[in-house]
mmCIF file with all atom_site columns, C-alpha atoms in Angstrom:
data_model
loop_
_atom_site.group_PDB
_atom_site.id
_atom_site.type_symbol
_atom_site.label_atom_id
_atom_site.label_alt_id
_atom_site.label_comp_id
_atom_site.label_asym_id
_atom_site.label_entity_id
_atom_site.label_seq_id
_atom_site.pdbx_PDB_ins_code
_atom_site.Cartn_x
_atom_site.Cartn_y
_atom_site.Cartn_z
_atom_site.occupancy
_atom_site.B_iso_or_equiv
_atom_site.pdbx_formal_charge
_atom_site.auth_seq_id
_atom_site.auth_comp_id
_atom_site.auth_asym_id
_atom_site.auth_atom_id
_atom_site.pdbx_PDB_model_num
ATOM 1   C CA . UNK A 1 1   ? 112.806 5.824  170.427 1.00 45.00 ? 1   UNK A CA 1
ATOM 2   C CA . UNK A 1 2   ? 112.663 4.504  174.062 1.00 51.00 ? 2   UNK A CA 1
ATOM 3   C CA . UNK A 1 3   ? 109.164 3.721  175.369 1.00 59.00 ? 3   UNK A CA 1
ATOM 4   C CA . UNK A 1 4   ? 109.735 3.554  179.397 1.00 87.00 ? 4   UNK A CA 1
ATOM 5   C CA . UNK A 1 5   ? 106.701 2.982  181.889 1.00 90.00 ? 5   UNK A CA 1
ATOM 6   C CA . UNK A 1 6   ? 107.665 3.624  185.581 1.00 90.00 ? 6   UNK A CA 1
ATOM 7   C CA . UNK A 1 7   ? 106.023 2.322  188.772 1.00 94.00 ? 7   UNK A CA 1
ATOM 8   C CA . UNK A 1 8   ? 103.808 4.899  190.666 1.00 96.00 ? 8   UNK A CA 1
ATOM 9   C CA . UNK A 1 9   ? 104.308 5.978  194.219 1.00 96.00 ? 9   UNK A CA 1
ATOM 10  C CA . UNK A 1 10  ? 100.888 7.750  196.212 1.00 97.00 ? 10  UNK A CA 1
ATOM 11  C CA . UNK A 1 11  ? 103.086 10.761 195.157 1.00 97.00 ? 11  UNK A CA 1
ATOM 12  C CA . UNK A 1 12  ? 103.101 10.657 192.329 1.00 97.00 ? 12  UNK A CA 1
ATOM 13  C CA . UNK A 1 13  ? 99.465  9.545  191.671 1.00 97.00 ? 13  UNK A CA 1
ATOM 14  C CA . UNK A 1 14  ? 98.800  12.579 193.340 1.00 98.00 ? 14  UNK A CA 1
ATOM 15  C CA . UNK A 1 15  ? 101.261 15.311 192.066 1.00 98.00 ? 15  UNK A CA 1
ATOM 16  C CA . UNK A 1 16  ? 100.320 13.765 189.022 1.00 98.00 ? 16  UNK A CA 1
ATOM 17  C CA . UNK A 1 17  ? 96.656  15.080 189.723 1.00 98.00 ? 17  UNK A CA 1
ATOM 18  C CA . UNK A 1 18  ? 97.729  18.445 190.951 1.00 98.00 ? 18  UNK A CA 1
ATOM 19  C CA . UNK A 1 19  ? 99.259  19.082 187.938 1.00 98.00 ? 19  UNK A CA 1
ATOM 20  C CA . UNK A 1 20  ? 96.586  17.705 185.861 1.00 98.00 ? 20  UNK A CA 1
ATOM 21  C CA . UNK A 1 21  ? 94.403  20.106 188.078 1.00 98.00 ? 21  UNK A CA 1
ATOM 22  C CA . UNK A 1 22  ? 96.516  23.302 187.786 1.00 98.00 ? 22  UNK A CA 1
ATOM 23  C CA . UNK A 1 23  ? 97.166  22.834 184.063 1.00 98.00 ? 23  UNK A CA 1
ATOM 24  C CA . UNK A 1 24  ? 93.111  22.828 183.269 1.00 98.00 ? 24  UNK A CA 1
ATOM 25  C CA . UNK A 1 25  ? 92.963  25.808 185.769 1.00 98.00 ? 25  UNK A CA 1
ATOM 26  C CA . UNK A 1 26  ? 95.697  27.869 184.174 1.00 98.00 ? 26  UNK A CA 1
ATOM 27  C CA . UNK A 1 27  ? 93.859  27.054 180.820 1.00 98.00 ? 27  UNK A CA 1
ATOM 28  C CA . UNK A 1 28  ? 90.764  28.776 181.929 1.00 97.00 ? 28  UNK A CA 1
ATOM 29  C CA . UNK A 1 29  ? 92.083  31.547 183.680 1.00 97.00 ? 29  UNK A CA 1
ATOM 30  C CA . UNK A 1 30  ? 93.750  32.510 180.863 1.00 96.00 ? 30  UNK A CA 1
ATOM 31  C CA . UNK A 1 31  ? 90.698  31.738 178.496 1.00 94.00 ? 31  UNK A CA 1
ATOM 32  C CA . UNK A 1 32  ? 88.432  33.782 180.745 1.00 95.00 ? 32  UNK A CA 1
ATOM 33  C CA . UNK A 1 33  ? 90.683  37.210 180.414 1.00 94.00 ? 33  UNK A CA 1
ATOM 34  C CA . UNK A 1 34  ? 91.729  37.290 176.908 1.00 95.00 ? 34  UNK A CA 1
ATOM 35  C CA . UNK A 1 35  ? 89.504  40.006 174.963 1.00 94.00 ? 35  UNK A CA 1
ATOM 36  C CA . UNK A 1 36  ? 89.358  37.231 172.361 1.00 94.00 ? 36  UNK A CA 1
ATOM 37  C CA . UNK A 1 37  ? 90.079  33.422 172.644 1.00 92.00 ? 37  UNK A CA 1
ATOM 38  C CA . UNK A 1 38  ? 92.069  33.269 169.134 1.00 94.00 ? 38  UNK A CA 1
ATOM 39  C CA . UNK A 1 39  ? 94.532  35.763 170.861 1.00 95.00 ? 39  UNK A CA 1
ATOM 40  C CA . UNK A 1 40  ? 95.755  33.023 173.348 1.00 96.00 ? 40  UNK A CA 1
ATOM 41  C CA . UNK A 1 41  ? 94.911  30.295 171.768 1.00 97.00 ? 41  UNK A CA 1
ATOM 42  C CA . UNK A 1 42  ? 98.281  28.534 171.321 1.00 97.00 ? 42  UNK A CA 1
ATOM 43  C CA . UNK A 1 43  ? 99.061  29.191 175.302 1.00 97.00 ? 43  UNK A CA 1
ATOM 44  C CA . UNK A 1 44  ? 95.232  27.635 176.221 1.00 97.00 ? 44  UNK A CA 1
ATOM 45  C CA . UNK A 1 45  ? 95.847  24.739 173.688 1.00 98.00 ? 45  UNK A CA 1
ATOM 46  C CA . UNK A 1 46  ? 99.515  24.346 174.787 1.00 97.00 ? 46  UNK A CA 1
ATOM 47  C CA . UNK A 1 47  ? 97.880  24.381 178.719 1.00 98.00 ? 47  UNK A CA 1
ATOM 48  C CA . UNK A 1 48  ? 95.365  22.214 178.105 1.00 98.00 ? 48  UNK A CA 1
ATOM 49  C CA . UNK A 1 49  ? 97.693  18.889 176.559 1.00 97.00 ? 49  UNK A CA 1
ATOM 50  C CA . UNK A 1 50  ? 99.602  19.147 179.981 1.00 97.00 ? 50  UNK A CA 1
ATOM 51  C CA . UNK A 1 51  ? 96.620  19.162 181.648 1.00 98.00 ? 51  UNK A CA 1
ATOM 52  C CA . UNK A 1 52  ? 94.865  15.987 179.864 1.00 98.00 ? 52  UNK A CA 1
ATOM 53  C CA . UNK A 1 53  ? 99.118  14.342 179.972 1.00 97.00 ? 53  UNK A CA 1
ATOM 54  C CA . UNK A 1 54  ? 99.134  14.857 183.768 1.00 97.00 ? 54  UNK A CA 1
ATOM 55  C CA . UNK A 1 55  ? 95.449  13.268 184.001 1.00 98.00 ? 55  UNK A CA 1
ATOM 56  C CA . UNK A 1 56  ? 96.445  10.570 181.715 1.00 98.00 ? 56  UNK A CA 1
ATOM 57  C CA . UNK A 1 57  ? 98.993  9.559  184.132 1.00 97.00 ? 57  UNK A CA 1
ATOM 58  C CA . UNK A 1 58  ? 97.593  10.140 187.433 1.00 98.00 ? 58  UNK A CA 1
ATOM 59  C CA . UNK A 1 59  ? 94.569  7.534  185.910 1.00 98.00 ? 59  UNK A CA 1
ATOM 60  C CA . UNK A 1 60  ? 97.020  4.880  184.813 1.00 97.00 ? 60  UNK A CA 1
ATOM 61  C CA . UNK A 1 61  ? 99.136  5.203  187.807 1.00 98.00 ? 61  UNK A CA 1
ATOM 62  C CA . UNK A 1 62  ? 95.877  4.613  189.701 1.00 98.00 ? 62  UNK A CA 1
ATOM 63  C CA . UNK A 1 63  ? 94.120  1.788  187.644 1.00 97.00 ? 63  UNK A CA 1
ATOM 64  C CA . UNK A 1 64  ? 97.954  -0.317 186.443 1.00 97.00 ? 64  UNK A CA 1
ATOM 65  C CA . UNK A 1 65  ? 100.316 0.972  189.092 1.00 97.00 ? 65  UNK A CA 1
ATOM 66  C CA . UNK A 1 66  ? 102.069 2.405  186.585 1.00 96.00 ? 66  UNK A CA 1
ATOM 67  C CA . UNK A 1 67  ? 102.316 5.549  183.712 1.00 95.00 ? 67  UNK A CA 1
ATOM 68  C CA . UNK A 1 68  ? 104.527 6.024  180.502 1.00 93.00 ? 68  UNK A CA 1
ATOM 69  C CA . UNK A 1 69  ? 107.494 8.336  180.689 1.00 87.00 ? 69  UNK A CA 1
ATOM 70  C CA . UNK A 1 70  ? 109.982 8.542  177.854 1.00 76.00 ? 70  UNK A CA 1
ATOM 71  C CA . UNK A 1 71  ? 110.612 9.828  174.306 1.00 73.00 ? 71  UNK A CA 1
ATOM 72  C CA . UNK A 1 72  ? 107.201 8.957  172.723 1.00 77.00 ? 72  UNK A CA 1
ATOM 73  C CA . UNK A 1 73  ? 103.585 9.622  173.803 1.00 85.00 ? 73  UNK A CA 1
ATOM 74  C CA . UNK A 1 74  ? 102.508 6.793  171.911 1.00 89.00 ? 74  UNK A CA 1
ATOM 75  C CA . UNK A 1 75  ? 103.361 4.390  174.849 1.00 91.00 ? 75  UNK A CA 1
ATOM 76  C CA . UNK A 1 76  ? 101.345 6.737  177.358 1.00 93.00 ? 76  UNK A CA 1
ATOM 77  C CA . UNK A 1 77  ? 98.178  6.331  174.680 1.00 96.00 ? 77  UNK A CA 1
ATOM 78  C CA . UNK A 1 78  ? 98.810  2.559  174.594 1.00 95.00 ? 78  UNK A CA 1
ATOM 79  C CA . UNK A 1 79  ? 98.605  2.263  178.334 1.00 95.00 ? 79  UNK A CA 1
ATOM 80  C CA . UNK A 1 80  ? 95.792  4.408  178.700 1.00 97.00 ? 80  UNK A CA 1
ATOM 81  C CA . UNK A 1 81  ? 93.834  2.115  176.158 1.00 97.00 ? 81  UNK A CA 1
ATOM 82  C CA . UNK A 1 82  ? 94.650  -0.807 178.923 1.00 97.00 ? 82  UNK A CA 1
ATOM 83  C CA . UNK A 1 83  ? 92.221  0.924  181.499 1.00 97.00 ? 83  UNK A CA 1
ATOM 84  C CA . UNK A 1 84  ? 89.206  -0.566 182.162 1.00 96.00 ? 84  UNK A CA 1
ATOM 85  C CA . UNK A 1 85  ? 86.637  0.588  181.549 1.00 94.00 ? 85  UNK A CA 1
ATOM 86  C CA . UNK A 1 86  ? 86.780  3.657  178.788 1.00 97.00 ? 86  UNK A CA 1
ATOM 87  C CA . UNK A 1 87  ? 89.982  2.892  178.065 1.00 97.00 ? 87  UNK A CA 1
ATOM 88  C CA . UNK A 1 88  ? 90.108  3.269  174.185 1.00 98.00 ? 88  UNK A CA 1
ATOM 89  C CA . UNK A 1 89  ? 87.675  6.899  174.820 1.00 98.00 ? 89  UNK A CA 1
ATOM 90  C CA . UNK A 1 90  ? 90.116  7.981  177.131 1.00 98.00 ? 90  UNK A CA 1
ATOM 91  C CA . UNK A 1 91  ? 92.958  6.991  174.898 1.00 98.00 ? 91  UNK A CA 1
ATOM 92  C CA . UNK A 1 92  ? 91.372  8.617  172.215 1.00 98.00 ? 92  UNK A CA 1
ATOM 93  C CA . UNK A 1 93  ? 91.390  11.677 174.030 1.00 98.00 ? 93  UNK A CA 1
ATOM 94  C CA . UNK A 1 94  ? 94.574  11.948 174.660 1.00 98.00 ? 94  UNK A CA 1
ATOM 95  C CA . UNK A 1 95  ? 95.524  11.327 170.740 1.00 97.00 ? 95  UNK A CA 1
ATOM 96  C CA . UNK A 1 96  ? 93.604  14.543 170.459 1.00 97.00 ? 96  UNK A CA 1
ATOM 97  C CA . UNK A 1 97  ? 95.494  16.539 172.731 1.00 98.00 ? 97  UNK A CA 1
ATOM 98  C CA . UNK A 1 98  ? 98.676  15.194 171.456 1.00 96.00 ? 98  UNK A CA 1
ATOM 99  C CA . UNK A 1 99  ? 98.005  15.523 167.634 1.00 95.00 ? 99  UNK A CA 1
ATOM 100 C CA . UNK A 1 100 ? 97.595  19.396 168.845 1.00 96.00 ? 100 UNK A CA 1
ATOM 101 C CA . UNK A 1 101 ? 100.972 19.874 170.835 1.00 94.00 ? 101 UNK A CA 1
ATOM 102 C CA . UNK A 1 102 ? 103.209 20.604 168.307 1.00 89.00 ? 102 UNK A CA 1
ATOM 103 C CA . UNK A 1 103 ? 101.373 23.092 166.323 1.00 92.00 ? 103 UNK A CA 1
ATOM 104 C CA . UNK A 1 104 ? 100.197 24.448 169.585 1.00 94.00 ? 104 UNK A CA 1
ATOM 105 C CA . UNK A 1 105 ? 103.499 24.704 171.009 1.00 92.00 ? 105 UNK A CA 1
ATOM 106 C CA . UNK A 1 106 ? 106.179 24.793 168.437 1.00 92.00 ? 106 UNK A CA 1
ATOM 107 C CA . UNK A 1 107 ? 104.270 26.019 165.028 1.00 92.00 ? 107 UNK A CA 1
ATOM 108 C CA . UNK A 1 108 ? 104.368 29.237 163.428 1.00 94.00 ? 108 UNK A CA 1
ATOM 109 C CA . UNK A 1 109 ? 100.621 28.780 162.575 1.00 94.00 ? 109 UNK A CA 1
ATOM 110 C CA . UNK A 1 110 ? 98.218  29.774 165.037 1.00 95.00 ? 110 UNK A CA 1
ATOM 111 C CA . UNK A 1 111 ? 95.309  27.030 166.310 1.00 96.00 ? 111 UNK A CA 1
ATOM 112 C CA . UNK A 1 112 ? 91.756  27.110 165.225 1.00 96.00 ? 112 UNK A CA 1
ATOM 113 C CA . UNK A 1 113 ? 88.772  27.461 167.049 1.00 97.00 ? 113 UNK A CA 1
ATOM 114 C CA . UNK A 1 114 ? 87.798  23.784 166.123 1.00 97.00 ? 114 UNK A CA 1
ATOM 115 C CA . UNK A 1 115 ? 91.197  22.881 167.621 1.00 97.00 ? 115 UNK A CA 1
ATOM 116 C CA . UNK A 1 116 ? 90.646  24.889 170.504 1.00 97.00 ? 116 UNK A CA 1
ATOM 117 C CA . UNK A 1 117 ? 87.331  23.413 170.849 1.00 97.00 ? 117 UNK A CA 1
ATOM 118 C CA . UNK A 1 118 ? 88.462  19.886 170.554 1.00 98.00 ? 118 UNK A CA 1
ATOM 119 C CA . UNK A 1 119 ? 91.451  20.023 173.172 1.00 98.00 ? 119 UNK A CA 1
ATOM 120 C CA . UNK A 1 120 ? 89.256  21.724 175.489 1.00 98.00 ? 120 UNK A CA 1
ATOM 121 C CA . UNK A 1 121 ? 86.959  18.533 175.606 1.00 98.00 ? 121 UNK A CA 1
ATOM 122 C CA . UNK A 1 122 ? 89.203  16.468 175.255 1.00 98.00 ? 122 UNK A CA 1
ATOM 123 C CA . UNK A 1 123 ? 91.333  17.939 178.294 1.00 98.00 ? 123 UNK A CA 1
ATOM 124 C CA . UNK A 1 124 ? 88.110  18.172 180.223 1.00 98.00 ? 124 UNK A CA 1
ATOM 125 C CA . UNK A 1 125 ? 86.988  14.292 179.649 1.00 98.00 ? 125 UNK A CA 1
ATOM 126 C CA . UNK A 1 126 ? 90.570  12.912 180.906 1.00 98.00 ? 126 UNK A CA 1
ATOM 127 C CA . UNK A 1 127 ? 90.718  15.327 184.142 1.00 98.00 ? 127 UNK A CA 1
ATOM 128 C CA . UNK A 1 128 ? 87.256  14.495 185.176 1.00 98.00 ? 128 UNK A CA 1
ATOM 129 C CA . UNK A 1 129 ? 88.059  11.198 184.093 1.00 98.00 ? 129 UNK A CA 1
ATOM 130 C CA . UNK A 1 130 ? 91.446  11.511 186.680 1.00 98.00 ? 130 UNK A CA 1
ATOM 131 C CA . UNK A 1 131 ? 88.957  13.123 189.665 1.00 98.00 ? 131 UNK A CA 1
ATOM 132 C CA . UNK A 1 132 ? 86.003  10.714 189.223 1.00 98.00 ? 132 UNK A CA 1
ATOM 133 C CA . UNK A 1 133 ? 88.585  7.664  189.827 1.00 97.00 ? 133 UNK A CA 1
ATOM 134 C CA . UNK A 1 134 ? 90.565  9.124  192.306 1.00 96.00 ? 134 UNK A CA 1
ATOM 135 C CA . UNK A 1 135 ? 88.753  10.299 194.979 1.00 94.00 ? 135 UNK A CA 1
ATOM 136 C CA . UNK A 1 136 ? 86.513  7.173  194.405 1.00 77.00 ? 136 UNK A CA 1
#
């Protein structure tokens, strides 16, 4: 596998956010008008690893100047680690989210609430993470 990391424009610092932004939205809309959370669970979980991705980026394209894009996540987790300061929480996050995607996405098996409840933090820690340092 290829591990890439590209430069980062403004642009895409900040489409990088928007995304990041809509993902976490989409989650919670979606969260808010199931009758019960199990029932979408896949789709929120599925939502919410975009969401903490697009974050992930849009921080290390703000703090290194660049963010990871190729066939592996694992070089987007070790560049996250490089940010200063949290880097390894932050990192650690994003293992969460990513250690959820395929079951989430791709599985016949449906997530579980401690999943659910896992991503959701996790998803929430790396967009605030994202806001706090960008419009700082």
């Amino acid at each position: 596998m290829t591990s890439r990391t590209y430069p980062c424009t403004e642009a895409v610092k900040i489409g990088r956010m928007s995304k990041a932004s809509q993902f976490q939205d989409a989650a919670t809309t979606i969260r808010e008008f199931a009758d019960h959370e199990a029932d979408v669970g896949d789709a929120f979980v599925t939502l919410l690893v975009h969401a903490g991705i697009a974050a992930a980026d849009a921080i290390c394209c703000h703090e290194l100047g660049e963010h990871a894009q190729g066939e592996s996540h694992e070089e987007a987790i070790r560049l996250l680690r490089r940010v200063k300061p949290n880097g390894a929480d932050l990192a650690k996050a994003l293992d969460a989210l990513l250690r959820a995607k395929t079951r989430a996405g791709y599985g016949h098996q449906p997530v579980n609430k401690d999943t659910r409840t896992r991503c959701w933090r996790a998803a929430e820690k790396l967009v605030l993470a994202a806001r706090d340092r960008l419009s700082g």
